[in-house]
XYZ file of C-alpha atoms in Angstrom:
638
model
C 184.572 75.214 23.831
C 180.537 75.334 23.880
C 178.695 78.865 25.585
C 175.025 78.084 26.151
C 173.933 81.255 27.422
C 169.534 81.035 28.480
C 166.862 82.274 31.278
C 165.781 79.298 31.419
C 166.683 77.163 34.546
C 165.018 74.064 33.319
C 167.534 74.047 29.534
C 170.045 74.859 32.186
C 169.225 71.567 33.964
C 169.120 69.189 30.631
C 172.353 70.617 29.030
C 174.202 69.330 31.718
C 171.923 66.062 32.251
C 173.557 65.358 27.778
C 176.633 66.222 28.496
C 176.765 63.393 31.147
C 176.187 61.390 28.028
C 178.256 62.763 25.172
C 181.565 60.710 24.436
C 184.901 61.133 26.097
C 186.995 64.306 24.708
C 183.653 65.791 23.208
C 184.484 69.685 23.856
C 183.791 72.137 27.353
C 180.626 72.968 27.432
C 179.834 75.475 29.912
C 176.479 77.460 30.191
C 175.047 80.307 32.104
C 171.896 82.408 33.184
C 171.965 86.164 32.683
C 169.593 86.847 34.598
C 169.697 89.069 38.301
C 173.715 89.881 36.177
C 174.844 93.638 37.693
C 178.132 93.880 35.596
C 177.653 93.067 31.873
C 181.073 92.737 30.934
C 182.934 90.633 33.536
C 180.259 88.621 33.182
C 180.574 87.875 29.378
C 184.623 87.804 30.364
C 183.448 84.299 31.948
C 181.262 83.458 29.817
C 183.227 83.832 26.714
C 187.076 82.625 27.942
C 188.049 80.265 25.602
C 184.444 79.904 23.975
C 184.273 79.355 19.425
C 180.664 78.793 20.021
C 177.978 80.070 21.359
C 173.888 79.391 21.369
C 172.171 82.146 23.280
C 168.004 81.476 23.734
C 166.558 83.937 26.302
C 163.050 84.372 27.240
C 161.006 87.720 25.455
C 164.256 86.721 23.199
C 166.182 91.036 22.339
C 164.234 93.044 24.878
C 164.068 90.181 27.447
C 167.462 90.470 28.232
C 167.756 94.478 27.554
C 171.180 95.730 26.280
C 173.014 92.676 27.432
C 172.121 90.583 24.067
C 173.080 92.848 21.581
C 177.238 93.462 23.294
C 177.485 89.627 23.861
C 176.530 90.693 19.292
C 179.481 92.913 19.190
C 181.611 90.792 21.108
C 181.150 87.271 19.649
C 181.273 89.859 16.372
C 184.642 91.182 17.186
C 186.109 87.640 18.448
C 185.464 85.328 15.231
C 182.571 83.667 17.458
C 180.134 81.849 15.853
C 176.585 82.887 17.786
C 173.255 81.250 17.318
C 170.563 83.498 19.277
C 167.133 82.809 19.730
C 164.030 83.719 21.500
C 162.350 81.806 23.790
C 159.156 82.113 22.357
C 158.204 78.863 19.602
C 158.221 81.066 16.930
C 161.135 82.447 14.691
C 162.183 85.336 16.452
C 164.036 87.991 13.269
C 164.844 90.039 15.850
C 167.556 87.352 17.901
C 167.939 85.456 13.940
C 169.746 88.452 13.184
C 172.371 89.159 15.345
C 173.066 85.617 15.003
C 176.489 85.353 13.222
C 175.943 82.308 11.030
C 173.988 80.627 8.867
C 170.266 81.232 9.141
C 170.198 77.373 8.327
C 171.981 77.022 12.160
C 169.822 79.241 13.955
C 166.773 77.230 12.418
C 168.119 74.152 13.723
C 169.296 75.157 16.712
C 166.036 76.151 17.624
C 164.132 73.440 16.667
C 166.598 71.089 19.306
C 165.611 73.521 22.082
C 162.245 73.542 21.395
C 162.185 69.702 21.567
C 163.755 70.656 24.859
C 163.991 67.286 25.934
C 168.127 65.599 26.993
C 167.821 63.617 24.045
C 167.589 66.418 21.188
C 169.963 68.607 23.981
C 172.038 66.050 23.765
C 172.248 65.751 19.698
C 172.329 69.666 19.607
C 175.796 69.607 21.371
C 176.473 67.497 18.756
C 175.647 69.673 15.819
C 177.397 72.515 16.973
C 181.099 70.676 17.367
C 180.478 68.821 13.967
C 179.274 71.962 12.610
C 181.330 74.760 13.906
C 184.467 72.581 15.329
C 184.642 70.554 12.758
C 184.035 67.240 15.094
C 183.554 63.426 13.693
C 180.602 62.926 16.955
C 177.974 61.983 14.431
C 174.598 63.749 14.993
C 170.830 63.215 14.466
C 168.012 65.771 13.364
C 165.657 67.369 15.436
C 162.880 65.247 17.250
C 159.716 66.337 17.713
C 158.420 65.624 21.498
C 154.767 65.854 22.443
C 153.063 68.646 23.228
C 151.176 66.851 26.684
C 150.829 64.137 28.602
C 149.705 62.914 31.994
C 152.533 61.904 34.172
C 152.388 59.772 37.306
C 155.028 59.647 40.113
C 157.377 56.579 39.795
C 155.568 55.313 36.805
C 156.059 57.927 34.079
C 154.380 58.988 31.207
C 150.286 57.045 30.729
C 147.034 57.802 29.662
C 144.426 58.762 30.714
C 142.685 55.902 31.500
C 145.495 54.345 33.456
C 146.030 57.633 36.089
C 142.923 57.079 37.070
C 142.766 53.692 37.245
C 141.933 52.600 41.154
C 140.815 55.251 41.847
C 138.470 55.183 45.452
C 135.325 56.731 43.969
C 135.098 58.999 47.237
C 138.153 60.457 46.318
C 137.985 64.253 44.299
C 139.974 64.253 41.675
C 143.138 67.325 41.752
C 144.056 68.013 38.018
C 147.970 69.485 38.652
C 148.712 71.313 35.434
C 153.190 72.130 35.359
C 154.800 72.963 32.279
C 156.043 70.325 29.180
C 159.880 71.636 30.122
C 160.005 70.024 33.634
C 159.084 66.683 32.584
C 161.687 66.319 29.231
C 164.391 67.570 31.805
C 163.197 65.408 34.539
C 162.922 68.317 37.136
C 159.285 67.153 38.736
C 160.217 66.505 42.437
C 157.857 69.559 43.015
C 154.517 67.756 40.685
C 155.793 64.305 42.778
C 154.922 66.274 45.939
C 152.109 68.024 45.800
C 150.834 64.491 43.812
C 152.239 62.719 47.254
C 150.537 64.927 50.000
C 146.605 64.744 47.267
C 146.607 61.056 48.054
C 147.482 61.855 51.937
C 145.045 65.127 52.512
C 142.194 61.930 51.312
C 142.195 63.303 47.074
C 143.407 61.396 43.290
C 146.028 63.550 41.274
C 146.006 63.272 38.063
C 148.653 65.628 36.603
C 149.470 67.126 33.069
C 152.776 68.834 31.453
C 151.615 70.874 28.260
C 153.934 73.929 26.065
C 151.315 76.348 27.819
C 148.003 76.788 28.775
C 147.710 79.678 25.638
C 147.813 77.540 22.276
C 144.170 77.201 21.984
C 141.906 75.090 18.821
C 140.174 77.803 16.391
C 136.847 78.006 18.901
C 138.523 78.880 21.672
C 139.968 75.222 23.450
C 142.863 74.607 24.876
C 144.357 71.066 24.623
C 146.197 70.550 28.035
C 142.121 71.764 30.200
C 140.135 69.754 27.400
C 142.187 66.904 28.197
C 140.879 67.312 31.998
C 137.242 68.790 31.806
C 134.843 66.155 33.470
C 137.520 64.612 34.781
C 138.758 66.752 37.332
C 136.726 68.220 40.695
C 139.891 71.063 41.391
C 142.868 72.019 39.673
C 146.639 73.171 40.196
C 148.193 75.243 38.266
C 152.210 75.901 38.619
C 151.675 77.657 34.590
C 151.296 81.274 34.073
C 148.070 83.027 33.152
C 145.292 81.499 30.891
C 144.256 84.860 29.785
C 146.645 86.936 27.289
C 146.388 89.674 23.784
C 142.987 87.316 22.370
C 140.794 88.975 20.040
C 137.966 89.457 21.964
C 134.312 91.226 22.383
C 134.925 92.688 25.845
C 136.385 96.242 26.645
C 141.025 95.549 26.671
C 143.803 96.624 24.771
C 143.854 98.321 21.151
C 145.910 96.445 18.381
C 147.014 96.270 15.749
C 146.712 93.798 13.276
C 148.511 92.864 9.723
C 146.545 95.483 7.626
C 147.597 98.459 9.809
C 143.673 98.448 10.677
C 143.161 98.967 15.144
C 141.566 95.449 16.847
C 139.588 95.229 19.922
C 141.661 92.820 22.022
C 140.572 91.058 25.126
C 141.379 89.041 28.280
C 140.606 86.032 27.852
C 140.201 82.445 30.434
C 137.191 81.179 29.068
C 138.859 77.589 28.460
C 139.875 77.561 32.159
C 136.430 79.410 33.077
C 134.925 76.697 31.287
C 136.056 73.998 33.750
C 133.922 75.068 35.938
C 135.880 73.659 38.880
C 137.882 75.481 41.671
C 141.302 77.155 40.214
C 144.532 77.075 42.193
C 147.804 78.612 42.100
C 150.943 76.730 43.104
C 153.711 79.158 43.854
C 157.393 77.247 43.217
C 159.700 79.988 44.584
C 162.774 80.142 42.157
C 164.874 80.846 45.536
C 166.361 78.616 48.028
C 163.885 77.101 51.200
C 166.818 78.996 53.355
C 166.890 82.418 51.065
C 162.587 82.361 51.534
C 162.604 81.767 54.606
C 164.564 84.390 56.092
C 162.757 87.348 54.033
C 159.927 88.661 54.226
C 159.079 89.095 51.273
C 158.148 85.461 50.393
C 158.852 85.893 46.382
C 161.209 87.714 43.991
C 159.678 90.665 42.011
C 159.547 88.750 38.985
C 157.843 85.746 40.871
C 155.813 87.719 41.599
C 154.903 89.452 38.964
C 154.470 86.218 36.573
C 153.172 83.498 39.507
C 150.358 86.031 41.680
C 149.412 89.388 40.132
C 148.896 88.114 35.849
C 147.678 84.800 37.096
C 145.036 87.129 38.728
C 143.550 88.069 35.716
C 142.681 84.441 35.273
C 140.182 84.835 38.634
C 143.135 81.901 40.113
C 143.541 80.865 43.589
C 146.434 82.616 45.050
C 147.598 79.145 46.994
C 151.099 79.202 48.675
C 154.566 77.628 48.327
C 155.390 73.966 47.263
C 159.160 74.243 45.916
C 162.419 76.278 46.074
C 164.618 76.174 43.746
C 167.856 75.012 45.378
C 171.203 75.261 43.421
C 173.360 72.093 43.273
C 177.442 72.791 42.159
C 178.818 70.151 43.031
C 180.243 67.659 40.044
C 178.098 70.126 38.203
C 179.915 69.108 34.136
C 178.428 72.370 32.456
C 180.568 74.546 34.913
C 177.411 76.353 36.984
C 175.185 75.339 39.755
C 172.530 73.145 38.312
C 168.222 74.236 39.520
C 165.996 71.895 40.627
C 163.078 72.202 42.303
C 162.345 70.692 45.493
C 159.077 70.278 47.082
C 158.695 70.877 50.560
C 156.511 67.911 51.958
C 154.428 71.090 55.018
C 153.703 73.540 52.561
C 152.362 71.127 50.149
C 150.533 69.808 52.798
C 148.849 72.698 53.095
C 147.517 73.749 49.574
C 146.647 70.381 49.313
C 144.450 70.317 51.738
C 142.876 73.790 50.166
C 142.238 72.725 47.493
C 140.947 69.140 48.735
C 138.387 71.551 50.877
C 137.395 73.477 47.451
C 137.244 70.432 45.618
C 134.259 68.974 48.415
C 132.879 72.384 48.195
C 131.684 71.739 45.057
C 129.720 67.883 46.104
C 125.638 68.346 46.839
C 125.621 65.870 48.827
C 127.521 66.725 51.039
C 127.214 68.471 54.617
C 128.497 72.028 54.375
C 129.220 73.892 57.524
C 129.481 77.376 56.792
C 131.088 80.448 59.525
C 129.774 84.205 58.178
C 132.698 86.329 60.676
C 132.146 90.112 60.706
C 134.459 92.830 61.210
C 133.899 94.978 64.686
C 136.123 98.127 63.964
C 137.454 99.225 66.766
C 136.050 96.581 69.239
C 133.130 98.829 70.210
C 129.142 97.578 70.027
C 128.206 100.627 67.590
C 130.784 98.932 64.793
C 129.760 95.370 64.463
C 129.268 94.639 61.351
C 131.487 97.513 60.086
C 131.680 97.134 56.415
C 132.926 99.989 53.899
C 129.424 100.342 51.453
C 128.341 97.084 52.694
C 124.512 97.195 54.532
C 126.367 94.079 56.942
C 123.465 92.978 58.925
C 120.891 92.575 55.879
C 123.627 91.333 54.162
C 123.998 88.078 56.472
C 120.505 87.999 57.076
C 120.109 87.342 53.208
C 122.965 85.213 52.787
C 121.188 82.689 55.425
C 118.664 82.763 53.536
C 120.043 82.050 50.565
C 122.336 78.820 52.454
C 119.033 77.502 53.238
C 117.556 78.026 50.275
C 120.894 75.727 48.824
C 120.258 73.144 51.157
C 122.545 73.869 53.992
C 120.916 72.977 57.882
C 120.642 76.566 58.709
C 118.070 77.100 62.132
C 116.392 79.823 63.592
C 117.835 82.780 61.570
C 116.828 86.340 63.285
C 114.293 88.596 61.602
C 116.168 90.728 60.774
C 119.689 92.387 60.662
C 118.872 94.399 63.519
C 118.428 91.114 65.616
C 121.048 89.853 64.447
C 122.926 92.890 66.355
C 120.882 92.344 69.026
C 121.256 88.467 69.337
C 124.979 89.021 69.014
C 125.498 91.674 71.590
C 123.498 89.813 73.977
C 126.463 86.267 73.093
C 129.393 87.887 74.350
C 129.746 91.110 71.745
C 133.823 91.666 73.013
C 132.960 95.148 73.736
C 134.948 95.371 76.941
C 133.021 98.207 78.407
C 130.551 96.316 78.306
C 131.769 92.684 79.347
C 131.155 90.945 82.623
C 131.704 87.944 84.453
C 127.852 87.585 84.307
C 127.506 87.931 80.218
C 131.745 85.629 79.865
C 129.842 83.163 81.504
C 125.994 83.102 80.016
C 128.161 83.127 76.274
C 126.896 80.547 74.014
C 130.842 79.662 72.034
C 133.060 78.052 74.110
C 136.434 77.321 74.172
C 137.487 74.609 76.225
C 141.331 76.449 77.158
C 142.889 72.823 77.150
C 142.021 72.406 73.423
C 143.309 75.817 72.726
C 146.710 74.464 74.703
C 146.916 71.499 72.222
C 146.537 73.887 69.069
C 149.171 75.733 70.547
C 151.507 73.465 70.825
C 151.486 72.998 67.288
C 152.164 76.019 65.574
C 155.672 76.910 65.258
C 157.751 78.546 67.569
C 158.500 82.310 65.528
C 155.213 82.466 66.246
C 154.132 81.846 69.258
C 157.579 83.375 71.196
C 156.412 86.902 69.192
C 152.476 85.814 71.196
C 153.953 85.050 74.711
C 156.262 88.395 74.185
C 152.947 90.170 73.585
C 150.121 88.946 75.010
C 151.809 86.778 77.901
C 151.782 83.242 78.372
C 148.660 81.039 76.708
C 145.726 81.203 77.308
C 146.152 84.831 78.310
C 144.032 86.750 80.432
C 141.293 88.183 77.726
C 137.885 87.038 77.501
C 138.757 84.055 79.708
C 135.520 83.162 81.528
C 137.098 80.805 84.756
C 133.411 80.791 86.791
C 131.866 76.770 88.051
C 130.059 76.125 84.515
C 133.814 76.670 82.579
C 135.679 73.577 82.137
C 138.424 73.150 84.836
C 141.349 74.915 82.978
C 138.656 77.436 82.352
C 137.282 78.269 78.405
C 137.989 80.985 75.668
C 134.600 83.151 75.102
C 133.762 83.916 70.890
C 130.696 86.157 70.840
C 129.201 83.867 68.268
C 125.720 82.387 66.760
C 125.143 78.946 65.911
C 122.577 78.553 63.376
C 122.169 75.080 62.550
C 125.520 74.655 59.700
C 126.471 78.429 60.062
C 128.269 79.879 62.654
C 127.874 83.809 62.845
C 130.755 85.763 65.007
C 132.544 88.824 65.445
C 136.241 88.565 64.642
C 138.156 88.344 67.846
C 140.034 92.183 68.331
C 143.560 91.446 67.299
C 144.901 92.847 70.147
C 143.584 95.110 72.978
C 144.505 98.416 74.669
C 143.617 102.348 74.134
C 145.101 102.794 69.855
C 142.488 99.996 68.652
C 143.319 102.344 65.162
C 146.999 100.995 65.823
C 146.767 97.356 66.884
C 144.269 97.074 63.507
C 146.611 98.084 60.909
C 149.726 97.248 63.187
C 152.079 94.849 60.497
C 154.230 94.077 63.604
C 151.975 92.951 66.509
C 150.690 89.295 66.859
C 147.483 88.656 67.174
C 146.198 87.669 70.515
C 145.379 84.135 72.478
C 141.467 84.347 71.801
C 142.750 85.682 68.226
C 143.708 82.290 67.643
C 141.532 80.299 69.580
C 138.806 81.294 67.784
C 139.720 80.553 63.859
C 141.824 76.798 65.065
C 138.943 77.141 66.992
C 135.686 77.260 63.894
C 138.577 74.558 61.477
C 139.499 71.653 64.392
C 136.401 71.903 66.607
C 133.339 72.915 64.906
C 134.756 72.052 61.501
C 134.094 74.742 59.665
C 134.232 73.873 55.551
C 134.576 77.382 54.519
C 134.561 80.388 55.746
C 132.663 84.262 54.718
C 134.613 86.919 56.014
C 131.628 89.756 55.432
C 133.124 93.027 54.433
C 135.885 95.185 53.714
C 137.518 94.513 56.013
C 139.252 92.299 58.231
C 142.287 91.341 60.347
C 143.459 88.248 59.329
C 144.759 89.330 56.473
C 146.899 91.721 57.580
C 148.248 90.077 60.782
C 152.081 89.765 60.253
C 154.356 87.631 58.584
C 155.581 87.289 54.572
C 153.979 89.764 52.014
C 152.719 86.504 49.742
C 154.359 82.936 49.705
C 153.212 82.426 53.226
C 155.144 79.772 55.435
C 153.772 77.906 58.588
C 155.248 81.122 60.974
C 153.584 83.101 59.116
C 150.255 84.522 61.003
C 147.393 84.930 58.395
C 148.731 81.149 57.400
C 148.350 79.517 61.014
C 145.242 81.381 61.739
C 143.012 79.817 58.248
C 145.205 76.849 58.162
C 143.240 74.701 54.937
C 140.626 76.762 55.666
C 138.507 78.485 51.864
C 137.630 81.876 52.801
C 135.364 83.584 50.626
C 135.497 87.515 50.531
C 132.641 89.953 49.842
C 135.129 93.180 49.433
C 133.520 96.723 47.904
C 135.392 96.803 44.011
C 136.366 100.297 44.378
C 138.824 99.581 46.599
C 141.745 96.308 44.820
C 144.754 96.831 46.476
C 143.505 95.715 49.942
C 141.945 92.944 48.697
C 144.496 91.982 47.169
C 145.502 91.548 50.835
C 142.898 88.990 50.964
C 143.864 87.650 48.050
C 147.317 86.877 47.966
C 148.251 86.707 52.129
C 144.574 84.808 53.193
C 143.904 82.571 49.520
C 139.979 84.916 49.609
C 137.872 84.794 46.771
C 136.914 87.444 46.109
C 133.072 88.733 45.325
C 132.990 92.165 44.535
C 129.781 94.066 45.093
C 129.222 97.656 43.887
C 129.461 100.808 45.447
C 126.593 101.761 47.630
C 124.201 104.259 45.392
C 124.893 107.865 46.433
C 121.810 110.148 47.912
C 121.476 113.490 49.628
C 123.178 113.779 53.278
C 119.456 115.276 54.511
C 117.869 113.752 57.408
C 115.032 111.672 57.957
C 112.505 109.753 60.018
C 111.616 110.941 63.490
C 114.781 113.706 62.403
C 113.146 114.726 59.626
C 110.132 115.717 60.973
C 112.613 117.728 64.356
C 113.810 119.921 61.003
C 110.494 120.951 59.879
C 109.148 121.630 62.831
C 112.093 123.273 63.822
C 111.715 125.724 60.622
C 108.670 126.428 61.550
C 109.083 127.728 64.303
C 111.642 129.515 62.758
C 109.517 131.143 60.731
C 106.468 132.252 63.440
C 109.745 133.933 65.576
C 109.846 135.995 63.429
C 106.355 137.279 63.308
């Protein structure tokens, strides 16, 4: 006869665990989550059937379940059902309290139980409700406070910082993991356990911290959970919401009204996260089943895309891939509804762990780092090598090579200028079919043995290889293939590029072939060709790139077929890029297309300004010619 309507699945999980502890003869307890409800009255009919006490807790308060809270309150008043209405935040919600049909003191006490959120407090809440409103005599205890944050080690539970770091290999990067306190208190930690195990497999040392929020800062802007990690981690993975928010700041932002009615400038402030000074990767906890995710093309539900991708991007986080899926267990559920759990996916955890560890190792100034610089060519013509919107790519590439060398990267034989770089890339193959000859293929310096590609190709998901074969034939394809005597026994796939010590500069391979190069470039369904996949897998598994720089808007990797976000191993961008970090200089006035790279290729987008404007006049020899023609025209009149 007790009903709990909540938008937080972790509260359903905690309630299910609490009900299993209750004594025989305890009143029936049922839970429900209103999210996704289309027909309100049938839902409320089910909730209120046999109910005598209803507790509802809605993230976002009255507006979080638009119309639903009001209708629930109305029906409870008419039926004489005790209603305790609560908001989902830590602060009391006056609107929700006003909708309740019981004394405000009882509302506050139930709020305290749920604010703590662990199974013990939920059990005592149920006992309190039964004794107070149903006049039972089971007995209950007052709400007990629970720590706001802690450090968790799988198999050991909560430990101190010293215990969590004990026995660490000094060479292993430490990876912080931030997850919500509610998951720890309800035992919903399989996704954390899976990620910790993957980080260890990748050669790192996990340091998992649970916390109520990443937003609750001290007066000086510090955040307790981040303060605990500061100085100890080389990278941070978080499954929590954005750190920034409605904070007073100096930057331009929203205008808020203070208690006195005066306007005050507000700003998005993620300074506490930035102060860590480490890469921050957002891991995605998909709130649908793995089966549904696997079958769909969207990758995330709209609410997840907003809370786990779009909003965290304001913090400057790198958008990683999925690590878990929400599975529901209805069998033997003690609360009349399927009990949700986050179930880790080992393969996706390994992919994310690889990305995180490679970002962490890039921070080591003593380590050898190998960098690949990839230039676009749209369409596949020599005249279009390095095409990028608003960027002098050849000159930028030369500047980047010199900067990498100054920063300690082993860079050799840097071309004299951008023109020299372009001519060298053309001489190294160029990919332009109009000029490509057997002699050029045979002399190209960057070569991928077909045998190596076939080994890599065999590791790809059948869904992807079937699409590649359907469009481009069996591996290794028939383009950019050198079978001359100088090639390896089964032939070589040739990539146009230059190896300059620990930096390689190459032209992004064409994603396909045909007369309509513009259509091929943007086709969302066209699988990449064998040569394309071979180039990226060669960079990763043979040449050993520690990071890739896609120089300028925009290449084709982020537009390959697959899910919109939260990619699988069958998605072409994920299969091509693997766990290689991607840095992407991108023109600042096109955030929409830049978001594709961030969300589908875990890119770190580095904005550059649009070029300065000037009059579109003639220049150099053309200006001289134009002056002579004007002079001739004047003389002709005479």
